[in-house]
PDB file of C-alpha atoms and ligand atoms in Angstrom:
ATOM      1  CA  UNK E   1      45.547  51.100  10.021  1.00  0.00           C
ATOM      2  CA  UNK E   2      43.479  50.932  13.490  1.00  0.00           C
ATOM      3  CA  UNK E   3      45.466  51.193  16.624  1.00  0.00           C
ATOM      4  CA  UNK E   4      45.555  47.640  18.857  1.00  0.00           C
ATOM      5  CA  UNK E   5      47.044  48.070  22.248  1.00  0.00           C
ATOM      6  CA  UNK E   6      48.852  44.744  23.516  1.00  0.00           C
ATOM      7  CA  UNK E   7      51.503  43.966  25.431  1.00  0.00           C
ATOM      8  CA  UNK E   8      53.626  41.085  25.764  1.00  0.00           C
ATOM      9  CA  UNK E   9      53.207  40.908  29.713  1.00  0.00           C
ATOM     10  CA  UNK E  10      49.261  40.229  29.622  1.00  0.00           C
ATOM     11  CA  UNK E  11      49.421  36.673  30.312  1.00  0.00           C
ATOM     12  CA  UNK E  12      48.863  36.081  33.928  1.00  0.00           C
ATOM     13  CA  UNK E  13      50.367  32.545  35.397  1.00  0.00           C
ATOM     14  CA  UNK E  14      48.261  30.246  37.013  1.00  0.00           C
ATOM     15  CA  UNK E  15      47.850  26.807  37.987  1.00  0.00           C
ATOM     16  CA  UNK E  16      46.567  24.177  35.424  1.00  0.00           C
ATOM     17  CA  UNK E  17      42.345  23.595  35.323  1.00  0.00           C
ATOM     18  CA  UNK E  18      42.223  27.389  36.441  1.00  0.00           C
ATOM     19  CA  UNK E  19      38.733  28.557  34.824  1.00  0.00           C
ATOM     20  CA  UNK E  20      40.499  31.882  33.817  1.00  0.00           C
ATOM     21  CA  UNK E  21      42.228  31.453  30.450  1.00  0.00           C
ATOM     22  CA  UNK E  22      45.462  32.496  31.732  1.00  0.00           C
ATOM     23  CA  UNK E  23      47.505  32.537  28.649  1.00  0.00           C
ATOM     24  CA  UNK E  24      44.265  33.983  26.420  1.00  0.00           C
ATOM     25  CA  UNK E  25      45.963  37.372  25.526  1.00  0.00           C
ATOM     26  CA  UNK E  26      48.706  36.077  23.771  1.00  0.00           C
ATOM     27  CA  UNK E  27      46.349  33.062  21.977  1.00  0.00           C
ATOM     28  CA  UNK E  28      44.203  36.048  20.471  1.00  0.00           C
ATOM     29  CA  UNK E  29      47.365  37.661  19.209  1.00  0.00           C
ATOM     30  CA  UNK E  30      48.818  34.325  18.125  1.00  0.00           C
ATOM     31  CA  UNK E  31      45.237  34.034  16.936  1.00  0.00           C
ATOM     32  CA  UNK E  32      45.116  37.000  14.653  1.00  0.00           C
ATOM     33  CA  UNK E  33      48.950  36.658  13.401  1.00  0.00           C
ATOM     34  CA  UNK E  34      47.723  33.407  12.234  1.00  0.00           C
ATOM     35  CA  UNK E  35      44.948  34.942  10.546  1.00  0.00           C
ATOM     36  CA  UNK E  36      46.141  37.796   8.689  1.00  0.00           C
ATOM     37  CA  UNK E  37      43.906  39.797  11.093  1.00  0.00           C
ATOM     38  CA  UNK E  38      46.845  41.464  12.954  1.00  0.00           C
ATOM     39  CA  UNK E  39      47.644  43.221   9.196  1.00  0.00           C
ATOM     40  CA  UNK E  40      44.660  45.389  10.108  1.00  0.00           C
ATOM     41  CA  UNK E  41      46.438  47.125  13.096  1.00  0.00           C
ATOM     42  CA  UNK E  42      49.505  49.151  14.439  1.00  0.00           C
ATOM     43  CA  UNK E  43      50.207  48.080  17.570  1.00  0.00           C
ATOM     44  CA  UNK E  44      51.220  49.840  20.487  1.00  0.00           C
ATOM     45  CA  UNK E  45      52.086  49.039  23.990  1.00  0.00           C
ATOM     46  CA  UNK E  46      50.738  50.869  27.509  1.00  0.00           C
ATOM     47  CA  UNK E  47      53.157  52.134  29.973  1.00  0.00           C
ATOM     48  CA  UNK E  48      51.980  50.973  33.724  1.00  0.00           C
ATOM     49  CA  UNK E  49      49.636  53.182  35.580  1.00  0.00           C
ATOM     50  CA  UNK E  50      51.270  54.571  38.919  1.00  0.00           C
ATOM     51  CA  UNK E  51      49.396  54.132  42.211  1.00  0.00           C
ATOM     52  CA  UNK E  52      48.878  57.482  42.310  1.00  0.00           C
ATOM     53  CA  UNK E  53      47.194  57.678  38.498  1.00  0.00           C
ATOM     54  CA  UNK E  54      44.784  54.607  40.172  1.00  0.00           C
ATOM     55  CA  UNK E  55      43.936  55.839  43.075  1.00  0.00           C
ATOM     56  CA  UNK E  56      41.515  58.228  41.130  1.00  0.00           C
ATOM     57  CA  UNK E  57      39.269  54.607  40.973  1.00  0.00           C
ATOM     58  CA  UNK E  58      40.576  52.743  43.670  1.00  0.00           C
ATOM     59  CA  UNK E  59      41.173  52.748  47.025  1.00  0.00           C
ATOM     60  CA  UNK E  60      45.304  53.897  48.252  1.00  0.00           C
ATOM     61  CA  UNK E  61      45.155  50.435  50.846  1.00  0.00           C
ATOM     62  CA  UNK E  62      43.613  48.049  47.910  1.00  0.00           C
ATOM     63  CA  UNK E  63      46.335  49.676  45.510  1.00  0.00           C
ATOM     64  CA  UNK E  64      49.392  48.521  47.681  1.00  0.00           C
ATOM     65  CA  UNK E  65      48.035  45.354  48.882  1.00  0.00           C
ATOM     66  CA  UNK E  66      47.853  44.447  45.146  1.00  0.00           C
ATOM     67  CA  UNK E  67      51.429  45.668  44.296  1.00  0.00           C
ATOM     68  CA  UNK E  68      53.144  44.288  47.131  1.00  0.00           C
ATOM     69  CA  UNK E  69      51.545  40.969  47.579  1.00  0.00           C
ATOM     70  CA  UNK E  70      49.636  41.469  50.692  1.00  0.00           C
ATOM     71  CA  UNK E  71      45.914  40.735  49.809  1.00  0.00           C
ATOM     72  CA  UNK E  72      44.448  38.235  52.864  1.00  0.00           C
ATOM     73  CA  UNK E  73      43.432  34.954  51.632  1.00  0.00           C
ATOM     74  CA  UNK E  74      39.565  36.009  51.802  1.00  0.00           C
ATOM     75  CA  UNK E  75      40.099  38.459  49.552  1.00  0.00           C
ATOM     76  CA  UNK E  76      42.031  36.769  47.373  1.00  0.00           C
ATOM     77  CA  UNK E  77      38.956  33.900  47.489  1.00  0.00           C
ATOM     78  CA  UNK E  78      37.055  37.039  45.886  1.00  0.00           C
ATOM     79  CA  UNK E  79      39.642  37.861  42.957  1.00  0.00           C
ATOM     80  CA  UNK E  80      39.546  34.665  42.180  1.00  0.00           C
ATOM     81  CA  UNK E  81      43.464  34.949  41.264  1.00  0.00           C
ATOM     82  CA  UNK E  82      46.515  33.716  42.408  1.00  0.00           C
ATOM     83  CA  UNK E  83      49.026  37.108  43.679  1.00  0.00           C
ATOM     84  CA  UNK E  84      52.487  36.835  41.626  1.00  0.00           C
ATOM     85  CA  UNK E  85      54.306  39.654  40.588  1.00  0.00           C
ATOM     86  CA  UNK E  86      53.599  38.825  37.172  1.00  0.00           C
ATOM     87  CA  UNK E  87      49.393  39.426  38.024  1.00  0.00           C
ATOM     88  CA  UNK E  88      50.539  42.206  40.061  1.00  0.00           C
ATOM     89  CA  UNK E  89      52.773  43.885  36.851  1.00  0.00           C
ATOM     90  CA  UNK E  90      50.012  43.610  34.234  1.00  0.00           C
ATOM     91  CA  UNK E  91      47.157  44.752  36.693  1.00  0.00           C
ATOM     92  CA  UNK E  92      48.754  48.130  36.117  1.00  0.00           C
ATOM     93  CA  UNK E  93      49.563  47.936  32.278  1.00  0.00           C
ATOM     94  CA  UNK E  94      46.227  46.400  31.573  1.00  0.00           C
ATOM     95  CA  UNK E  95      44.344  50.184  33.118  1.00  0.00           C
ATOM     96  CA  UNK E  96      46.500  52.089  31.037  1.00  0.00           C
ATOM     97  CA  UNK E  97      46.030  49.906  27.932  1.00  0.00           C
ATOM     98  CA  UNK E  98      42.446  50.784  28.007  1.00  0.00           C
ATOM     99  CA  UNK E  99      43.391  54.166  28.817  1.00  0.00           C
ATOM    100  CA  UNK E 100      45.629  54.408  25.509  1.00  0.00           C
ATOM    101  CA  UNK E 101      43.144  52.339  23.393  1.00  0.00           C
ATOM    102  CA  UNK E 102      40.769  55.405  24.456  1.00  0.00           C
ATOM    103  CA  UNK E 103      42.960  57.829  23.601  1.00  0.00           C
ATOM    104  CA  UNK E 104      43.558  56.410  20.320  1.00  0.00           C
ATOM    105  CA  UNK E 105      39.908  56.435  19.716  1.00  0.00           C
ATOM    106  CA  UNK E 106      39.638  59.686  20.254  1.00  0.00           C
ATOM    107  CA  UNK E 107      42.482  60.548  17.724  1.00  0.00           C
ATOM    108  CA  UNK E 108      41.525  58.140  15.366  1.00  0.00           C
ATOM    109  CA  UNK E 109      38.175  57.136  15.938  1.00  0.00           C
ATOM    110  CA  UNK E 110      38.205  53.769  16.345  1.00  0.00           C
ATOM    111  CA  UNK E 111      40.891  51.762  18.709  1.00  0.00           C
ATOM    112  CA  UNK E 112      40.913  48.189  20.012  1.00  0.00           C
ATOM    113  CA  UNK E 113      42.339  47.266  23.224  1.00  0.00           C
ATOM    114  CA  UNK E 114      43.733  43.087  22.852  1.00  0.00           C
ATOM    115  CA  UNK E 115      42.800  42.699  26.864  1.00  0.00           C
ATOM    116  CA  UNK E 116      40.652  45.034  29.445  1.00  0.00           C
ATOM    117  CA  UNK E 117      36.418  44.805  30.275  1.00  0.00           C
ATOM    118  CA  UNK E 118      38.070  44.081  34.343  1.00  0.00           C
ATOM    119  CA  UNK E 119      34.133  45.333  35.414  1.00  0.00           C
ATOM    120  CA  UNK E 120      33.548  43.445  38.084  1.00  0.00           C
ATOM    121  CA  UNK E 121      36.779  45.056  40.202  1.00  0.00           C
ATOM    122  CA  UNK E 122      35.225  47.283  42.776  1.00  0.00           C
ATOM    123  CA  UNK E 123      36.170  50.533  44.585  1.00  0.00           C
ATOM    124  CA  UNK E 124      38.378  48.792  47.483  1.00  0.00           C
ATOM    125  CA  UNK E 125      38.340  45.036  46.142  1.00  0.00           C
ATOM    126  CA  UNK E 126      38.938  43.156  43.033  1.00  0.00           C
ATOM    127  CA  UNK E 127      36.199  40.129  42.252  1.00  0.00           C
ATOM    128  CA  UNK E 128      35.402  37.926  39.388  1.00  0.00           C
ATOM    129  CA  UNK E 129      39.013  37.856  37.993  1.00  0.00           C
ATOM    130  CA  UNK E 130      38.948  41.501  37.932  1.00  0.00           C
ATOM    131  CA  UNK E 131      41.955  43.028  39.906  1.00  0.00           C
ATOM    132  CA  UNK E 132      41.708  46.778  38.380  1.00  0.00           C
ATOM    133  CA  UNK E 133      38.696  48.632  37.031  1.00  0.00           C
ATOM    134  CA  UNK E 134      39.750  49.668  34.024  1.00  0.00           C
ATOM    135  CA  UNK E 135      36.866  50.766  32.441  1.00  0.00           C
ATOM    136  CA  UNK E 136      35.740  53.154  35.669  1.00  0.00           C
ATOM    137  CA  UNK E 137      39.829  54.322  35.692  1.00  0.00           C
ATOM    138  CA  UNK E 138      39.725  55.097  32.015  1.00  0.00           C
ATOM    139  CA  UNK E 139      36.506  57.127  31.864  1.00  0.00           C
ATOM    140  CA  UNK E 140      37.178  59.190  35.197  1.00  0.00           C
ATOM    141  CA  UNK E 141      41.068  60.350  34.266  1.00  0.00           C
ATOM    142  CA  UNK E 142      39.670  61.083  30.716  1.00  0.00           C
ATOM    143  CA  UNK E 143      36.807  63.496  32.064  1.00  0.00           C
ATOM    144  CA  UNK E 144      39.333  64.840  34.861  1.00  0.00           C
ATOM    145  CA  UNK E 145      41.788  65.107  32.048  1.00  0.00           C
ATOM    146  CA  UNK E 146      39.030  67.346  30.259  1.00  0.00           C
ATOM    147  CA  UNK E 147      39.868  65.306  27.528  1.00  0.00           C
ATOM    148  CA  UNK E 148      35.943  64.765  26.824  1.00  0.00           C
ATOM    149  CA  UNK E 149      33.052  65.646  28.538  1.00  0.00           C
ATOM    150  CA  UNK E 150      31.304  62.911  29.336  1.00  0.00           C
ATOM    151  CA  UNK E 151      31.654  58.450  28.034  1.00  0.00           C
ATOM    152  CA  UNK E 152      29.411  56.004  27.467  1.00  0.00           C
ATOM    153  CA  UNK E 153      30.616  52.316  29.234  1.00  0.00           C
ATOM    154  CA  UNK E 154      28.601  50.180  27.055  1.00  0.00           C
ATOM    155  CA  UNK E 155      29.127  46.513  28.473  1.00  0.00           C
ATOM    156  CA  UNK E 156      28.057  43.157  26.616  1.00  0.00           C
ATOM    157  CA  UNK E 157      29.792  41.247  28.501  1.00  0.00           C
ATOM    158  CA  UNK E 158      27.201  38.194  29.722  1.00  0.00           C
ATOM    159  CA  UNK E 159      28.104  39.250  33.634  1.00  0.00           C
ATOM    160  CA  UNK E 160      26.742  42.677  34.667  1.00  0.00           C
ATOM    161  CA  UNK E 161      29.620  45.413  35.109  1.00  0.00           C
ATOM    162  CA  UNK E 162      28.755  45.723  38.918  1.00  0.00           C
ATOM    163  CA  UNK E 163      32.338  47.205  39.774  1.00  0.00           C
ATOM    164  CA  UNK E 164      31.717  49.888  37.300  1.00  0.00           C
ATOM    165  CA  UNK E 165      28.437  50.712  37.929  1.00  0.00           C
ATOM    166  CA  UNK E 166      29.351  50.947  41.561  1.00  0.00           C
ATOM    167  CA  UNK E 167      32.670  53.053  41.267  1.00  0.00           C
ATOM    168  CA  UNK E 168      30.706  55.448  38.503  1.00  0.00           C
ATOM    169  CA  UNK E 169      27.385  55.441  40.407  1.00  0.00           C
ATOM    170  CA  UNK E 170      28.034  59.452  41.533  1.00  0.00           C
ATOM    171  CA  UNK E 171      30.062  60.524  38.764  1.00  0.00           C
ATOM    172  CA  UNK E 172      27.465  61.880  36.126  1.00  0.00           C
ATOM    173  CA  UNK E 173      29.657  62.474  33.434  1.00  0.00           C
ATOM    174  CA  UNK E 174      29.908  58.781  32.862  1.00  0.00           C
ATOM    175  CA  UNK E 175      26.772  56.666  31.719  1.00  0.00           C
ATOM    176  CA  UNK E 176      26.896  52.732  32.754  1.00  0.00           C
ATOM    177  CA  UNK E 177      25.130  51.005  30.331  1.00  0.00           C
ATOM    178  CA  UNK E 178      24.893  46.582  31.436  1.00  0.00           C
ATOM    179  CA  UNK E 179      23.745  44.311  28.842  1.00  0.00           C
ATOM    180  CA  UNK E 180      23.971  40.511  30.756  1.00  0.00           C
ATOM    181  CA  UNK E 181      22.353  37.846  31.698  1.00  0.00           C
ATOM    182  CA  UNK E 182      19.680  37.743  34.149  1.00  0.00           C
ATOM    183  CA  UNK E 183      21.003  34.568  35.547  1.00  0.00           C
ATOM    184  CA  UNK E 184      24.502  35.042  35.586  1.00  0.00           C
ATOM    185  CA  UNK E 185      27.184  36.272  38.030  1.00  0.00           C
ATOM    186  CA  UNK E 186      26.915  37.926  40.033  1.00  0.00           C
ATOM    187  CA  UNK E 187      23.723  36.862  42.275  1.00  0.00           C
ATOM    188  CA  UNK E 188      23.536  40.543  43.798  1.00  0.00           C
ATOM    189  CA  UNK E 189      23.446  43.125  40.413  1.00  0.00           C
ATOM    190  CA  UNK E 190      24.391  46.567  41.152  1.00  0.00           C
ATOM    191  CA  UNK E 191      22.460  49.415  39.335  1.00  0.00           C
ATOM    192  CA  UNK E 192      23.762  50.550  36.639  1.00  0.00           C
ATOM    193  CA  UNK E 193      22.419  54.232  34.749  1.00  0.00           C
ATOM    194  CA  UNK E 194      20.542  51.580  32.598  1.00  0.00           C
ATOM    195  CA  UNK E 195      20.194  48.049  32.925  1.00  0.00           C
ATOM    196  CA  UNK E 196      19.195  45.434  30.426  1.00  0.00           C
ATOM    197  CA  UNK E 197      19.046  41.704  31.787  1.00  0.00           C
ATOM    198  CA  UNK E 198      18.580  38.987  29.606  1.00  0.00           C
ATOM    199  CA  UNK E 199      16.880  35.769  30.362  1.00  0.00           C
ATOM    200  CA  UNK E 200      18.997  32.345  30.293  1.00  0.00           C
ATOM    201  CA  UNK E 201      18.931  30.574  26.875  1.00  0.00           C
ATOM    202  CA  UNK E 202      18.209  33.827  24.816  1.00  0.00           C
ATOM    203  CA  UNK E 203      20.095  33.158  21.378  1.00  0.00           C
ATOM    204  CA  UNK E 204      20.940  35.368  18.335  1.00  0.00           C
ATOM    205  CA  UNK E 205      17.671  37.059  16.920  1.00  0.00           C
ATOM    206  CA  UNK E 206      16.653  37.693  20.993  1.00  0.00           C
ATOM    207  CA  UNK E 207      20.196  39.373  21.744  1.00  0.00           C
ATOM    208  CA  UNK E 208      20.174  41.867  19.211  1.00  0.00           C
ATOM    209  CA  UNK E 209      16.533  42.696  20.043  1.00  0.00           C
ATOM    210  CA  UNK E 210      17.427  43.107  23.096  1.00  0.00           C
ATOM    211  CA  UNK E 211      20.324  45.142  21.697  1.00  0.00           C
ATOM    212  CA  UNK E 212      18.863  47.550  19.737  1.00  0.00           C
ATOM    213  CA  UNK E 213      16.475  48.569  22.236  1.00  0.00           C
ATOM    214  CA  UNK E 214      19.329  49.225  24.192  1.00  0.00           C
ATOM    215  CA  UNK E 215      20.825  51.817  21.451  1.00  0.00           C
ATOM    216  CA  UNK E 216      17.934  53.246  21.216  1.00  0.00           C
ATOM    217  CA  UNK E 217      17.174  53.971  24.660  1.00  0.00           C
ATOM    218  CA  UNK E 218      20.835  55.626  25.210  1.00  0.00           C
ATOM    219  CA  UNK E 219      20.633  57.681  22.096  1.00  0.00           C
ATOM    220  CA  UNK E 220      17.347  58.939  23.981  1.00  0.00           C
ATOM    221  CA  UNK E 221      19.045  59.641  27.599  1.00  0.00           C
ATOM    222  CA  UNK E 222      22.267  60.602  25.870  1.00  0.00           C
ATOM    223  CA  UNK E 223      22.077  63.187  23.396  1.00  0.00           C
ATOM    224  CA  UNK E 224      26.019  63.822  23.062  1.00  0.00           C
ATOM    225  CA  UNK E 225      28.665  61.392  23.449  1.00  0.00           C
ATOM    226  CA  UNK E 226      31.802  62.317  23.863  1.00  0.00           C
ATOM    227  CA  UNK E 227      33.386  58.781  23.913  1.00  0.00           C
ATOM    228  CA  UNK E 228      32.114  54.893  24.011  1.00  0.00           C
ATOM    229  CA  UNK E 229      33.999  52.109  25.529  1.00  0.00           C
ATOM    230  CA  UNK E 230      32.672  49.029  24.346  1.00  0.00           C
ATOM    231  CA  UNK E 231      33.061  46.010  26.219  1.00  0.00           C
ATOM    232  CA  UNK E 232      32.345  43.032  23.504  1.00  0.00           C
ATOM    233  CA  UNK E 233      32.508  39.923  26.334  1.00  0.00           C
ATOM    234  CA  UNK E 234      32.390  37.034  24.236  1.00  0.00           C
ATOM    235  CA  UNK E 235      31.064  35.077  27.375  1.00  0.00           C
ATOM    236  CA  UNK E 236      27.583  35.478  25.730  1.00  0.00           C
ATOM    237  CA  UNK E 237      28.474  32.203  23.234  1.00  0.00           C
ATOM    238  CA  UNK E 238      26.785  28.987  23.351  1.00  0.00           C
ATOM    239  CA  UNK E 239      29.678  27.299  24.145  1.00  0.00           C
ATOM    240  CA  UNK E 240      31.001  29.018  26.680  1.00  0.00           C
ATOM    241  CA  UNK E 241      31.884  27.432  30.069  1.00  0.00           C
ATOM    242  CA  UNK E 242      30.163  29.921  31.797  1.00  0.00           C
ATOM    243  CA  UNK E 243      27.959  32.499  29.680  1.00  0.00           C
ATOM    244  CA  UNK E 244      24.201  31.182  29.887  1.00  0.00           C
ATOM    245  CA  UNK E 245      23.305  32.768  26.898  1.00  0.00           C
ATOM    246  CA  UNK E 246      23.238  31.371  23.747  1.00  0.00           C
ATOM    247  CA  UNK E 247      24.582  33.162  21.118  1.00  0.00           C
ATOM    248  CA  UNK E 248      26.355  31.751  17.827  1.00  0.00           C
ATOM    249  CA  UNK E 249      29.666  33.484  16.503  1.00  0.00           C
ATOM    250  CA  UNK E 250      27.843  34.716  13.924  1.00  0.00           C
ATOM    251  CA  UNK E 251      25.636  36.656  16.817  1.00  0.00           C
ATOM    252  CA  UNK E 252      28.644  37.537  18.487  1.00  0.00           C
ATOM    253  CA  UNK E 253      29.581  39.198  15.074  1.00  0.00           C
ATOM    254  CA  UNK E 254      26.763  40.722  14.323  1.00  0.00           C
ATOM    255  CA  UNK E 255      26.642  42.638  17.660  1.00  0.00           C
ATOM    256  CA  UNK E 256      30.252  43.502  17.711  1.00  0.00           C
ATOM    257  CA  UNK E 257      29.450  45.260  13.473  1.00  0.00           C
ATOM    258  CA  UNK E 258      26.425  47.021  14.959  1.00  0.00           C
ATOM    259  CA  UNK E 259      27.440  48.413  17.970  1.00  0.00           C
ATOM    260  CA  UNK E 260      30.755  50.143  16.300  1.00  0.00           C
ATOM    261  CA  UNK E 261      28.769  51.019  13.301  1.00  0.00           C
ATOM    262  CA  UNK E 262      26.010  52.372  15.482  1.00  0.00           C
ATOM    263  CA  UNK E 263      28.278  54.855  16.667  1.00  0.00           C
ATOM    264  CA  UNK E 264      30.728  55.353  13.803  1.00  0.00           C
ATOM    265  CA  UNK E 265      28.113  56.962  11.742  1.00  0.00           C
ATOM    266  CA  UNK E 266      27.449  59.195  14.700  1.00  0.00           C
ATOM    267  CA  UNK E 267      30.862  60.269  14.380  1.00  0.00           C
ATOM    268  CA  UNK E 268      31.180  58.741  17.783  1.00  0.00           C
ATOM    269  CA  UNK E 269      35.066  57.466  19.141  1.00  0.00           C
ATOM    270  CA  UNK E 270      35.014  53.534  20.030  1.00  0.00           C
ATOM    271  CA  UNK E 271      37.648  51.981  22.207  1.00  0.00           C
ATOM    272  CA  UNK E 272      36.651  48.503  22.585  1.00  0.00           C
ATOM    273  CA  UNK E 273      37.764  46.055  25.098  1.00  0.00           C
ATOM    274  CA  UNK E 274      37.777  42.010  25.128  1.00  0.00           C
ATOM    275  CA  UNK E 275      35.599  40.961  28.183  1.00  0.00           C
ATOM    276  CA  UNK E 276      35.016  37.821  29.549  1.00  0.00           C
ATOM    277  CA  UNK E 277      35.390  34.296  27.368  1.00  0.00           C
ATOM    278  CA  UNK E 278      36.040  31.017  29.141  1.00  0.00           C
ATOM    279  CA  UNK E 279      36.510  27.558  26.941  1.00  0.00           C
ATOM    280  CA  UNK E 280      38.346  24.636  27.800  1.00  0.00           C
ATOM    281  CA  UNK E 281      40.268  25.332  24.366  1.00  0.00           C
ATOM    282  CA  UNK E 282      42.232  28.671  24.132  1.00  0.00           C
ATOM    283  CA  UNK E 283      42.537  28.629  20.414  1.00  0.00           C
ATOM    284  CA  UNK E 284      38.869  28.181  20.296  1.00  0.00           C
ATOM    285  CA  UNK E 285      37.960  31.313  22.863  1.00  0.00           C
ATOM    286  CA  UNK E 286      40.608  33.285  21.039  1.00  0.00           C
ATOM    287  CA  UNK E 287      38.960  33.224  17.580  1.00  0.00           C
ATOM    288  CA  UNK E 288      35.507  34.378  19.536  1.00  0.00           C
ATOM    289  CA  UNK E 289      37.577  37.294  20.780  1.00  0.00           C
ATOM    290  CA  UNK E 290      38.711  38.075  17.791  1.00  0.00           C
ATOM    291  CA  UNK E 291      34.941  38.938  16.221  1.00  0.00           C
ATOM    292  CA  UNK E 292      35.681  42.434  17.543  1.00  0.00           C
ATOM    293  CA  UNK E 293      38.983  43.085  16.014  1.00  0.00           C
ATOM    294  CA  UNK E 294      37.242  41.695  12.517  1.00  0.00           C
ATOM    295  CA  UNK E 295      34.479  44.159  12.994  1.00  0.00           C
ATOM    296  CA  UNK E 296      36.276  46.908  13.773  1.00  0.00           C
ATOM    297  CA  UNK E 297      39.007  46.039  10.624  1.00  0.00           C
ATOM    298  CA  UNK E 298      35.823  45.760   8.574  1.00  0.00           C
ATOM    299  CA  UNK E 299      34.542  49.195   9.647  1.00  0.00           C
ATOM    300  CA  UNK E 300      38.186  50.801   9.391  1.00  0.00           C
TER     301      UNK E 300
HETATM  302 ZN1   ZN R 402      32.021  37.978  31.860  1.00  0.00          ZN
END
């Protein structure tokens, strides 16, 4: 069985009409219960990262202000998140959940985290619903660990991973690897070790183009990987409230299949996170998130 790494304290509360899906990581488990999907997986849960674990990615001031409650209201404008203590408590499960999910994936080979892909959370401030980076926090305690030598952030999540390009951009054990849309969030793209922007409107056949130029350009700049962490945003579907790409679920499949098979036959590790996916029905953007979790049971 693959390990999934959940925890009943995802959810974060916010008020009704929010655009963030605030009660999405329990839908997707509902989601997958419902479908016999869950059957797949052993689950396990994350302990919370201390601030002293995050301050590896994060800066010591931005750390407290987030566990105590004491972000100013122009910052909190940014997050685009109410502060509760709830938000504040799964903030630090969520970095160690993609932390575990990693380490699983390195034991196992293949581990899915039910939550995580928080890319747009910078050094000193969170953005774009994105209080913690976990993605930049997983890779750099993993390396510091000496637990591998270097990771691959691959990102196909429709919005660019700014936060984790920026956190990463001197550490060059990681490689930051942004596959979004040109048009999206946010206005002002960081640079990431390789960039691939994708016009407004591009559907299926396009994406994976797109795609598999991608692959083939990091197996060219990369020739050992230690570790991938795959964030499979499902904000790249044609429905989506704010994706501008077009992609059917049967895309969205498709890319999640070849991207762990890609590097499953390389013997690779994949930890894969969820990513963006907004929807005015939950139900709905919980069976997109799922695609990953069906790829990954297909592969196991
Ligand atoms: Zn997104």
């Amino acid at each position: 069985m693959l390990p999934l790494i959940t925890h009943p304290a995802y959810d974060i509360p916010l008020p009704d009409g929010h655009r963030f899906p605030a009660t999405n990581f329990s839908a997707l488990m509902q989601h997958m219960e419902r479908t016999g999907l869950l059957h797949s997986f052993e689950i396990f849960h994350p302990e919370p990262a201390s601030r002293q674990d995050l301050k590896i990615t994060q800066h010591p001031d931005y750390i407290d202000a987030i566990a105590e409650g004491t972000l100013d209201p122009a910052a909190l404008r940014i997050l685009g998140l109410n502060w509760s203590q709830v938000l504040a408590n799964r903030s630090f499960l969520a970095v160690n959940g993609t932390l575990l999910t990693a380490r699983k994936a390195l034991e196992r080979g293949l581990a899915c985290h039910a939550a995580g892909g928080t890319h747009h959370a910078h050094f000193a401030h969170g953005a774009g619903y994105c209080v913690f980076n976990d993605l930049a926090y997983t890779a750099t305690r993993l390396i510091n660990d000496g637990a591998v030598g270097n990771v691959l952030i691959l990102d196909c999540d429709v919005h660019q991973g700014d936060g984790t390009a920026r956190i990463l951009q001197d550490n060059v054990s990681v490689f930051t690897c942004s596959v979004h849309c040109r048009e999206n969030y946010p206005a002002r793209k960081a640079l990431s070790d390789l960039d691939v922007e994708i016009p407004k409107g591009t559907g299926d056949e396009g994406y994976l183009a797109y795609l598999a130029t991608a692959l083939e350009e990091i197996d060219r700049q990369m020739p050992r990987i230690d570790l991938v962490l795959y964030d499979a945003g499902i904000d790249v579907h044609e429905g989506d409230r704010l994706g501008l790409l077009n992609l059917t679920y049967e895309g969205i499949s498709r890319r999640d299949s070849h991207v762990i098979r890609h590097f499953r036959e390389r013997s690779i590790p994949v930890a894969t996170v969820i990513g963006g996916g907004y929807g005015h029905d939950i139900r709905e953007v919980a069976a997109r998130h799922a695609s990953v979790f069906q790829s990954a049971a297909d592969m196991g």
